[in-house]
Coordinates of C-alpha atoms in Angstrom, one line a residue:
X29 CA -8.0 13.8 5.5
X30 CA -10.4 11.7 3.5
X31 CA -12.8 8.8 4.2
X32 CA -13.8 5.6 2.5
X33 CA -16.3 2.9 3.3
X34 CA -14.0 1.5 6.0
X35 CA -12.9 4.6 7.8
X36 CA -10.7 7.7 7.6
X37 CA -7.8 7.9 5.2
X38 CA -4.9 10.2 6.2
X39 CA -2.7 11.6 3.4
X40 CA 0.6 12.9 4.8
X41 CA 2.6 15.2 2.5
X42 CA 6.3 14.6 2.3
X43 CA 8.9 17.1 1.1
X44 CA 9.9 16.9 -2.5
X45 CA 13.7 16.8 -3.1
X46 CA 14.7 19.5 -5.6
X47 CA 18.5 19.1 -5.4
X48 CA 21.2 18.2 -3.0
X49 CA 20.6 21.2 -0.8
X50 CA 16.9 22.1 -1.0
X51 CA 13.4 20.6 -0.9
X52 CA 9.8 21.9 -1.8
X53 CA 7.3 21.7 1.1
X54 CA 4.1 23.7 1.8
X55 CA 4.6 25.4 -1.5
X56 CA 8.0 26.9 -0.5
X57 CA 11.6 26.1 -1.2
X58 CA 13.5 25.2 2.0
X59 CA 17.3 25.2 2.3
X60 CA 18.4 22.0 4.1
X61 CA 21.6 23.7 5.2
X62 CA 19.5 26.1 7.4
X63 CA 18.7 24.5 10.8
X64 CA 15.5 26.5 11.2
X65 CA 14.3 25.3 7.8
X66 CA 14.9 21.7 8.8
X67 CA 13.0 22.2 12.1
X68 CA 10.0 23.8 10.4
X69 CA 9.7 20.9 7.9
X70 CA 10.0 18.2 10.7
X71 CA 7.7 19.8 13.3
X72 CA 5.0 20.7 10.7
X73 CA 5.1 17.0 9.6
X74 CA 5.0 15.7 13.1
X75 CA 2.1 18.0 14.0
X76 CA 0.3 16.8 11.0
X77 CA 0.7 13.1 12.1
X78 CA -0.5 14.0 15.6
X79 CA -3.5 16.1 14.4
X80 CA -4.8 13.7 11.8
X81 CA -4.3 10.7 14.0
X82 CA -6.4 12.4 16.7
X83 CA -9.1 13.0 14.1
X84 CA -9.1 9.3 13.3
X85 CA -9.4 8.5 17.0
X86 CA -12.0 11.1 18.1
X87 CA -13.9 12.5 15.1
X88 CA -17.2 11.4 13.5
X89 CA -18.0 13.8 10.6
X90 CA -21.2 12.0 9.7
X91 CA -22.8 13.9 12.6
X92 CA -22.9 17.0 10.4
X93 CA -24.2 15.4 7.2
X94 CA -27.8 16.5 7.6
X95 CA -26.9 19.8 9.2
X96 CA -24.7 20.9 6.2
X97 CA -27.5 20.5 3.6
X98 CA -28.5 23.8 2.1
X99 CA -25.6 25.8 3.7
X100 CA -22.6 27.4 2.1
X101 CA -20.4 24.4 1.4
X102 CA -17.0 26.1 2.2
X103 CA -18.2 27.9 5.3
X104 CA -19.9 24.7 6.6
X105 CA -16.7 22.8 6.1
X106 CA -14.8 25.5 8.0
X107 CA -17.2 25.4 10.9
X108 CA -17.1 21.6 11.2
X109 CA -13.3 21.8 11.2
X110 CA -13.4 24.4 14.0
X111 CA -15.7 22.3 16.2
X112 CA -13.8 19.0 15.6
X113 CA -10.4 20.7 16.1
X114 CA -11.6 22.3 19.4
X115 CA -12.5 18.7 20.6
X116 CA -9.1 17.5 19.6
X117 CA -7.5 20.4 21.3
X118 CA -9.2 19.6 24.6
X119 CA -8.2 15.9 24.4
X120 CA -4.6 16.8 23.3
X121 CA -4.1 19.2 26.3
X122 CA -5.5 16.6 28.9
X123 CA -4.5 13.2 27.5
X124 CA -1.8 13.8 24.9
X125 CA 0.1 16.7 26.3
X126 CA 3.4 15.3 25.0
X127 CA 2.2 16.3 21.5
X128 CA 1.7 20.0 22.5
X129 CA 5.3 21.3 21.8
X130 CA 5.3 20.4 18.1
X131 CA 1.6 21.4 17.7
X132 CA 2.4 24.8 19.2
X133 CA 5.4 25.2 17.0
X134 CA 3.2 24.4 14.0
X135 CA 0.7 27.1 15.2
X136 CA 3.5 29.7 15.5
X137 CA 4.8 29.0 12.0
X138 CA 1.2 29.2 10.6
X139 CA 0.7 32.5 12.5
X140 CA 4.0 34.0 11.2
X141 CA 3.2 33.0 7.6
X142 CA -0.4 34.1 7.7
X143 CA -1.1 37.4 5.9
X144 CA -2.3 40.3 8.1
X145 CA -6.1 40.8 8.1
X146 CA -5.7 44.1 6.1
X147 CA -4.1 42.1 3.2
X148 CA -7.1 39.7 2.9
X149 CA -9.8 40.5 0.3
X150 CA -13.0 40.6 2.3
X151 CA -14.6 40.3 5.7
X152 CA -15.5 36.6 5.5
X153 CA -11.8 35.7 5.0
X154 CA -10.7 38.1 7.8
X155 CA -13.3 36.6 10.1
X156 CA -12.3 33.0 9.4
X157 CA -8.5 33.6 9.7
X158 CA -8.9 35.7 12.8
X159 CA -11.0 32.9 14.4
X160 CA -8.3 30.4 13.7
X161 CA -5.5 32.4 15.1
X162 CA -7.4 33.8 18.1
X163 CA -8.5 30.3 19.2
X164 CA -5.2 28.5 18.6
X165 CA -2.7 31.2 19.6
X166 CA -4.8 33.8 21.5
X167 CA -3.8 36.5 19.0
X168 CA -5.1 38.4 16.1
X169 CA -2.9 39.4 13.2
X170 CA -3.4 42.9 11.8
X171 CA -6.3 45.2 12.4
X172 CA -10.0 44.1 12.1
X173 CA -13.2 46.1 12.6
X174 CA -14.5 46.3 16.1
X175 CA -17.8 44.5 15.3
X176 CA -15.9 41.7 13.5
X177 CA -13.6 41.4 16.5
X178 CA -16.5 41.1 18.9
X179 CA -17.9 38.2 16.8
X180 CA -14.6 36.5 16.7
X181 CA -14.2 36.7 20.4
X182 CA -17.7 35.3 20.9
X183 CA -16.9 32.3 18.6
X184 CA -13.5 31.7 20.4
X185 CA -15.3 31.7 23.7
X186 CA -17.8 29.1 22.4
X187 CA -15.0 26.9 21.2
X188 CA -13.3 27.1 24.5
X189 CA -16.4 25.8 26.3
X190 CA -16.6 22.6 24.1
X191 CA -15.9 19.5 26.2
X192 CA -13.7 16.5 25.5
X193 CA -16.7 14.3 24.5
X194 CA -19.5 16.5 23.3
X195 CA -22.7 14.7 22.2
X196 CA -23.9 14.9 18.5
X197 CA -26.6 17.4 19.6
X198 CA -24.1 19.6 21.4
X199 CA -21.9 19.6 18.3
X200 CA -24.8 20.7 16.1
X201 CA -25.7 23.4 18.5
X202 CA -22.2 24.8 18.5
X203 CA -22.1 24.5 14.7
X204 CA -25.3 26.5 14.3
X205 CA -24.1 29.3 16.5
X206 CA -20.7 29.5 14.9
X207 CA -22.2 29.3 11.3
X208 CA -24.8 32.0 12.1
X209 CA -22.1 34.3 13.5
X210 CA -20.0 33.9 10.3
X211 CA -22.5 33.7 7.5
X212 CA -23.4 37.5 7.9
X213 CA -19.9 38.3 6.5
X214 CA -20.7 36.9 3.0
X215 CA -19.8 34.0 0.7
X216 CA -16.6 32.0 1.5
X217 CA -14.8 31.0 -1.7
X218 CA -11.7 29.5 0.0
X219 CA -11.3 27.9 3.3
X220 CA -8.3 28.8 5.5
X221 CA -6.6 26.1 7.6
X222 CA -3.4 25.9 9.7
X223 CA -0.5 24.5 7.9
X224 CA -0.5 21.2 9.6
X225 CA -4.3 20.5 9.7
X226 CA -6.7 19.0 7.2
X227 CA -6.8 21.1 4.0
X228 CA -10.1 22.1 2.3
X229 CA -8.3 23.4 -0.9
X230 CA -5.6 25.9 -1.7
X231 CA -4.5 28.3 1.0
X232 CA -2.6 30.6 -1.2
X233 CA -4.9 33.5 -0.5
X234 CA -4.2 33.4 3.2
X235 CA -0.4 32.8 3.4
X236 CA 2.5 34.8 2.3
X237 CA 5.5 33.2 0.5
X238 CA 8.0 33.6 3.3
X239 CA 9.8 31.2 5.7
X240 CA 9.9 32.5 9.3
X241 CA 13.2 33.1 10.9
X242 CA 14.5 31.7 14.2
X243 CA 14.4 35.2 15.7
X244 CA 10.7 35.4 14.9
X245 CA 9.8 31.9 16.1
X246 CA 11.6 31.7 19.3
X247 CA 9.9 34.5 21.4
X248 CA 6.4 33.6 20.1
X249 CA 6.9 29.9 20.7
X250 CA 7.9 30.6 24.4
X251 CA 4.9 32.9 24.8
X252 CA 2.4 30.5 23.3
X253 CA 3.7 27.5 25.3
X254 CA 3.3 29.4 28.5
X255 CA -0.3 30.4 27.4
X256 CA -1.3 26.7 27.0
X257 CA 0.2 25.8 30.4
X258 CA 3.5 24.2 29.2
X259 CA 6.7 24.8 31.1
X260 CA 9.2 27.0 29.3
X261 CA 11.6 24.0 29.4
X262 CA 9.4 22.5 26.7
X263 CA 11.1 24.8 24.2
X264 CA 14.4 23.2 24.9
X265 CA 13.7 20.1 22.8
X266 CA 12.3 22.2 20.0
X267 CA 15.4 24.4 20.0
X268 CA 17.5 21.3 19.8
X269 CA 18.4 20.8 16.1
X270 CA 19.4 17.1 16.6
X271 CA 16.0 15.4 16.1
X272 CA 15.1 17.4 13.0
X273 CA 18.6 16.9 11.5
X274 CA 18.5 13.2 12.1
X275 CA 15.0 12.8 10.7
X276 CA 15.7 14.7 7.5
X277 CA 19.2 13.1 7.1
X278 CA 17.5 9.7 7.4
X279 CA 14.9 10.6 4.9
X280 CA 17.5 11.9 2.4
X281 CA 19.6 8.8 2.8
X282 CA 16.6 6.6 2.0
X283 CA 15.6 8.8 -1.0
X284 CA 19.2 8.5 -2.3
X285 CA 19.1 4.8 -1.8
X286 CA 15.8 4.6 -3.7
X287 CA 17.3 6.5 -6.6
X288 CA 20.3 4.2 -6.7
X289 CA 18.1 1.1 -6.6
X290 CA 15.8 2.5 -9.4
X291 CA 18.8 3.4 -11.6
X292 CA 20.0 -0.2 -11.4
X293 CA 16.7 -1.6 -12.6
X294 CA 16.4 1.1 -15.4
X295 CA 19.8 0.2 -16.6
X296 CA 19.1 -3.5 -16.5
X297 CA 15.8 -3.1 -18.2
X298 CA 16.7 -0.7 -21.0
X299 CA 16.3 -3.4 -23.6
X300 CA 12.9 -4.5 -22.3
X301 CA 9.4 -3.3 -23.4
X302 CA 8.5 -1.8 -20.0
X303 CA 7.1 1.8 -20.2
X304 CA 8.4 2.7 -16.7
X305 CA 10.4 1.4 -13.7
X306 CA 9.2 2.6 -10.4
X307 CA 8.2 1.8 -6.8
X308 CA 4.5 1.3 -6.1
X309 CA 2.6 4.2 -4.5
X310 CA 2.9 3.9 -0.7
X311 CA -0.1 3.0 1.3
X312 CA 0.7 1.6 4.7
X313 CA -2.9 1.6 6.0
X314 CA -4.1 -0.5 3.0
X315 CA -1.3 -3.0 3.9
X316 CA -2.6 -3.3 7.4
X317 CA -6.2 -3.6 6.3
X318 CA -5.4 -6.4 3.8
X319 CA -3.1 -8.2 6.3
X320 CA -5.8 -8.3 8.9
X321 CA -8.2 -9.8 6.4
X322 CA -5.6 -12.4 5.4
X323 CA -4.3 -13.0 8.8
X324 CA -6.0 -16.4 9.4
X325 CA -4.7 -18.2 6.3
X326 CA -1.1 -16.8 6.9
X327 CA -1.2 -18.1 10.5
X328 CA -2.6 -21.4 9.5
X329 CA 0.1 -22.1 6.9
X330 CA 2.9 -21.1 9.3
X331 CA 1.5 -23.5 11.8
X332 CA 1.3 -26.2 9.2
X333 CA 5.0 -25.7 8.2
X334 CA 5.8 -28.0 11.1
X335 CA 3.7 -30.7 9.5
X336 CA 5.0 -30.4 6.0
X337 CA 7.3 -33.3 4.7
X338 CA 10.2 -32.8 2.5
X339 CA 10.6 -34.6 -0.8
X340 CA 12.1 -37.7 0.8
X341 CA 8.9 -38.2 2.7
X342 CA 10.6 -37.6 6.1
X343 CA 9.4 -35.1 8.7
X344 CA 11.8 -32.2 8.9
X345 CA 11.9 -32.4 12.7
X346 CA 15.1 -34.2 13.6
X347 CA 17.1 -35.7 16.5
X348 CA 19.8 -33.1 16.0
X349 CA 20.4 -29.7 14.4
X350 CA 19.0 -26.3 15.4
X351 CA 16.5 -26.3 18.3
X352 CA 12.9 -25.5 17.4
X353 CA 12.1 -23.3 20.4
X354 CA 8.3 -23.8 20.2
X355 CA 8.7 -27.6 19.9
X356 CA 11.1 -27.5 22.9
X357 CA 8.6 -25.6 25.0
X358 CA 5.8 -28.0 24.2
X359 CA 8.1 -31.0 25.2
X360 CA 9.0 -29.4 28.5
X361 CA 5.5 -28.3 29.3
X362 CA 4.1 -31.8 28.6
X363 CA 7.0 -33.6 30.3
X364 CA 7.4 -35.7 27.2
X365 CA 10.3 -37.9 26.4
X366 CA 10.4 -36.7 22.7
X367 CA 13.8 -35.6 21.4
X368 CA 12.7 -34.6 17.8
X369 CA 12.8 -30.8 18.7
X370 CA 15.5 -30.0 16.1
X371 CA 15.1 -28.5 12.6
X372 CA 17.2 -30.0 9.8
X373 CA 20.4 -28.2 9.6
X374 CA 20.5 -28.1 5.8
X375 CA 17.2 -26.2 5.8
X376 CA 18.6 -23.6 8.2
X377 CA 22.2 -23.2 6.9
X378 CA 21.9 -23.6 3.1
X379 CA 22.0 -20.1 1.6
X380 CA 19.5 -19.6 -1.2
X381 CA 18.4 -16.4 -2.9
X382 CA 14.7 -16.1 -3.6
X383 CA 12.9 -13.6 -5.9
X384 CA 9.1 -13.4 -6.1
X385 CA 7.6 -11.9 -9.2
X386 CA 3.8 -11.0 -9.1
X387 CA 1.6 -10.3 -12.0
X388 CA -0.2 -7.0 -11.4
X389 CA -1.9 -6.8 -14.9
X390 CA -5.6 -6.4 -15.5
X391 CA -6.0 -10.1 -16.3
X392 CA -5.5 -11.1 -12.6
X393 CA -8.1 -8.5 -11.4
X394 CA -10.7 -11.1 -10.6
X395 CA -8.4 -13.3 -8.5
X396 CA -9.8 -13.4 -4.9
X397 CA -7.5 -11.4 -2.7
X398 CA -6.1 -9.1 -5.5
X399 CA -2.5 -8.4 -6.0
X400 CA -2.0 -6.8 -2.6
X401 CA -3.3 -10.1 -1.0
X402 CA -0.9 -12.1 -3.1
X403 CA 2.0 -10.0 -2.1
X404 CA 1.2 -9.8 1.6
X405 CA 0.7 -13.6 1.8
X406 CA 4.0 -14.4 0.1
X407 CA 6.0 -11.7 1.8
X408 CA 4.8 -12.6 5.3
X409 CA 5.7 -16.3 4.6
X410 CA 9.1 -15.4 3.0
X411 CA 9.9 -13.2 6.0
X412 CA 9.7 -16.2 8.3
X413 CA 11.0 -18.9 6.0
X414 CA 14.1 -17.0 4.7
X415 CA 16.3 -16.2 7.6
X416 CA 18.4 -13.6 5.9
X417 CA 16.1 -10.8 4.9
X418 CA 18.6 -9.6 2.3
X419 CA 18.3 -13.0 0.5
X420 CA 14.9 -12.4 -1.0
X421 CA 13.3 -9.8 -3.2
X422 CA 9.8 -9.1 -4.6
X423 CA 8.6 -7.4 -7.7
X424 CA 5.3 -6.7 -9.5
X425 CA 4.6 -6.0 -13.2
X426 CA 2.2 -5.1 -15.9
X427 CA 3.4 -2.9 -18.7
X428 CA 5.5 -1.2 -15.9
X429 CA 8.0 -2.9 -13.6
X430 CA 7.5 -2.3 -9.8
X431 CA 10.3 -2.8 -7.2
X432 CA 8.5 -3.9 -4.0
X433 CA 11.6 -5.1 -2.2
X434 CA 15.1 -5.1 -3.5
X435 CA 17.6 -7.5 -2.1
X436 CA 19.4 -4.6 -0.3
X437 CA 16.3 -3.7 1.6
X438 CA 14.8 -5.1 4.9
X439 CA 11.2 -6.0 5.1
X440 CA 10.3 -2.8 6.8
X441 CA 7.4 -0.4 7.0
X442 CA 8.4 1.2 3.7
X443 CA 8.3 -2.1 1.8
X444 CA 5.0 -2.9 3.5
X445 CA 3.5 0.4 2.4
X446 CA 4.6 -0.4 -1.2
X447 CA 2.6 -3.6 -1.0
X448 CA -0.4 -1.6 0.2
X449 CA -0.2 0.7 -2.8
X450 CA -0.2 -2.1 -5.4
X451 CA -3.2 -2.2 -7.9
X452 CA -4.1 -4.1 -11.0
X453 CA -4.1 -2.7 -14.5
X454 CA -2.2 -2.7 -17.8
X455 CA -0.8 -5.5 -20.0
X456 CA 1.1 -8.7 -19.0
X457 CA 4.7 -8.1 -20.0
X458 CA 5.6 -11.5 -18.5
X459 CA 8.7 -12.3 -20.6
X460 CA 10.3 -9.0 -19.9
X461 CA 9.5 -9.2 -16.2
X462 CA 11.1 -12.7 -15.9
X463 CA 14.3 -11.5 -17.6
X464 CA 14.5 -8.4 -15.5
X465 CA 13.8 -10.1 -12.2
X466 CA 16.5 -12.7 -13.0
X467 CA 19.0 -9.9 -13.6
X468 CA 18.6 -8.9 -10.0
X469 CA 20.4 -12.1 -9.0
X470 CA 23.6 -10.8 -10.7
X471 CA 26.4 -10.7 -8.2
X472 CA 24.5 -12.8 -5.6
X473 CA 26.8 -15.4 -3.9
X474 CA 24.1 -17.7 -2.6
X475 CA 24.4 -21.4 -3.4
X476 CA 21.0 -21.5 -5.3
X477 CA 18.9 -18.9 -6.9
X478 CA 15.1 -19.3 -7.2
X479 CA 12.6 -17.2 -9.2
X480 CA 8.9 -17.7 -8.1
X481 CA 6.5 -16.4 -10.7
X482 CA 2.9 -15.8 -9.8
X483 CA 0.8 -15.2 -12.9
X484 CA -2.0 -16.6 -15.1
X485 CA 0.7 -17.1 -17.8
X486 CA -1.1 -15.4 -20.6
X487 CA 1.4 -12.8 -21.8
X488 CA 0.0 -9.9 -23.7
X489 CA 0.9 -6.4 -24.9
X490 CA 3.1 -7.1 -27.9
X491 CA 3.6 -9.5 -30.8
X492 CA 5.0 -13.0 -30.3
X493 CA 4.6 -12.6 -26.6
X494 CA 4.2 -16.5 -26.0
X495 CA 7.4 -17.3 -28.0
X496 CA 9.3 -14.6 -26.1
X497 CA 8.1 -16.1 -22.9
X498 CA 9.5 -19.5 -23.8
X499 CA 12.8 -17.9 -24.8
X500 CA 13.0 -15.9 -21.6
X501 CA 12.4 -19.0 -19.4
X502 CA 15.1 -21.0 -21.3
X503 CA 17.5 -18.1 -21.0
X504 CA 16.9 -17.9 -17.2
X505 CA 17.4 -21.6 -16.7
X506 CA 20.7 -21.5 -18.6
X507 CA 21.8 -18.8 -16.1
X508 CA 21.4 -21.5 -13.3
X509 CA 18.3 -20.0 -11.8
X510 CA 15.5 -22.3 -10.8
X511 CA 12.0 -21.2 -11.8
X512 CA 8.8 -22.1 -9.8
X513 CA 5.6 -21.2 -11.6
X514 CA 2.4 -20.6 -9.7
X515 CA -0.5 -20.4 -12.1
X516 CA -3.4 -18.3 -10.8
X517 CA -6.7 -19.9 -11.8
X518 CA -4.9 -21.1 -14.9
X519 CA -3.3 -24.3 -16.2
X520 CA -1.3 -22.3 -18.8
X521 CA 1.7 -22.3 -16.4
X522 CA 2.3 -26.0 -17.2
X523 CA 3.0 -25.2 -20.8
X524 CA 6.1 -23.2 -19.8
X525 CA 7.5 -24.2 -16.5
X526 CA 8.4 -27.7 -15.3
X527 CA 8.1 -27.0 -11.6
X528 CA 4.7 -25.5 -11.3
X529 CA 1.3 -25.6 -9.7
X530 CA -2.2 -24.0 -10.0
X531 CA -3.9 -22.1 -7.2
X532 CA -7.4 -20.8 -6.7
X533 CA -7.2 -18.7 -3.6
X534 CA -4.7 -16.9 -1.3
X535 CA -4.6 -19.8 1.2
X536 CA -3.8 -22.2 -1.6
X537 CA -1.2 -19.8 -2.9
X538 CA 0.9 -19.5 0.3
X539 CA 0.5 -23.3 0.9
X540 CA 2.0 -24.1 -2.6
X541 CA 4.7 -21.5 -2.1
X542 CA 5.7 -22.9 1.3
X543 CA 5.7 -26.4 0.0
X544 CA 7.9 -25.3 -3.0
X545 CA 10.3 -23.6 -0.6
X546 CA 10.6 -26.6 1.7
X547 CA 11.0 -29.0 -1.3
X548 CA 13.6 -26.9 -3.1
X549 CA 15.6 -26.2 0.1
X550 CA 15.7 -29.9 0.8
X551 CA 16.7 -31.0 -2.7

C-alpha cells in the first residue's frame, strides 16, 4: 500500500505463470493441478483486495507522522499497522462480515506458514510475530518466554479495545503504549506482516518455504471461524473448489489470450525498428482518475454528436431508420409532432473497422491531458460511436509498440487499466507504428478500414525517418486503408496526410475525431 498526492495507491500482486501447470506466488511454486493450492492463491488474493480496500476507506496514516519522528522506523511502522489493522478488523466484523471467511482463511495460511517462535533470531521478532498471531488467530506459535507472553497478551488486550472510529488522539495513545511495550525487546530490522496485508519489506525471515495442506487448513479454519463468531457453515463456501477453479481458469485463459495476441504483433513487426512489443503496465485507478477529470469534455462531445452534420450538410436525424431512443423520449415528453427521431441507417449498418494509433513518445509530453487523456477521450467516444466493440482497436508507440486494445478484445476493465498505465517517453517511431497498426487490419472483413493517427508528426529515432513516414503512408493507402491524421499542437500532419486536422486540447481532440468518424461513415 502506497500513497501519492491524491490518495492511497494499492498494488495487488498477481501470480506469475511459470509453465502450463504451475505459478509463482508469495515466493512459492504452486501446482495448479492441486485444488488446495488454487484455493490458497485465490483466497489470499481476495483477502488482499478486501484488506487494502478497507485501508483506503478507513485509514489516515498522516495521523502518525509527528508521532513517528525519532522512533525506530521499522518498529513504528509495525505499530501503526497493528493499530490501523485493528480498526479495520472492528469494522470488518460489524459492517463487512461477508469478507470474514476469506480473511480468516488467509490468517490460517499465514499462521501455518509462519515459523515457530524458537526459530526466529531474537526477542523483538518473536514479540512482533506473536502479537500478530495472538490478535488475529487467538494463538501463539511455538514457545516464548513468560514475560514476553505477558506483554503480548497486554498488547492484544489493548488492540481488542480499539473502537470502530477512534479519534486521532486515541490512536496516538494506543501507539505509544504498544511501542513502549515492544521497544524494550531491541532493534527491529525486518517487519513481519500477514501474507495478505500491506508489506513493509521482505518477510523471508518469518515464513517457512512450505505450502500448507488441506488436512492442516481445514480444522484450524473451522476453529478460527467459530472464534470470530461465524457459523461453521461459512467453511462450506471455502471448501468448495469451484470459485477458485473458475477464477484461476479465467485468469489463465486471459493470460494465454494475451500471449497469443502479443505473438501476432511480434511476428508482424519483426522487420520494424521497435525495441519491444508489449501491453502497457496496468493501472485501473489512474484510468478512473483521468476519466473523472476529463468527464466533462467527453459528455459534451457525446451530446453534440446529435448536432453534428454530415458532409452533405444534412442533419443526420431522419424521418426513417433506427429509432434514437433519447430523441423519442423527448418528443413524447414534450408532446411534440416531430418525426425526425431516427438515425440514418447507413451510419448504423455500415461496417467499418477503426484503429486508433497514439503517439506516446517524449515529444508529446507537454500536451495538455497527456497520453492517458488522449487515449481515454478517444476510447470513450469510440465505445459509443462504434457499435461492434470488435471493430476497433487502439495502440500507442514510442520506440516500443503497445497494444492497448486488440480487435479481439472488448473494452473491458483490463483494457481500461492499460490506458491508465500509459506514460510518455522514448523516440517517435511513427513510420513503423503506422505500418504495424495497418497490419492489424489483415483478415478484417469490414467494408472500410480507417487508421486514425494522433501525433505531432515529427518522427525521430533513426535515419531518414521523414522519408520512411511518407513511404509508410503511401503503402498503407495502397492497401485500401483510409488514414486520418490528428496533429497535436503541430501543422506537420498536413505535410503527410490529406485528411487531417490540428488540435490543441483534449476537447478539441475528441471533437475532431468524432467529426471525422461521422464524415467518413457518411461518405
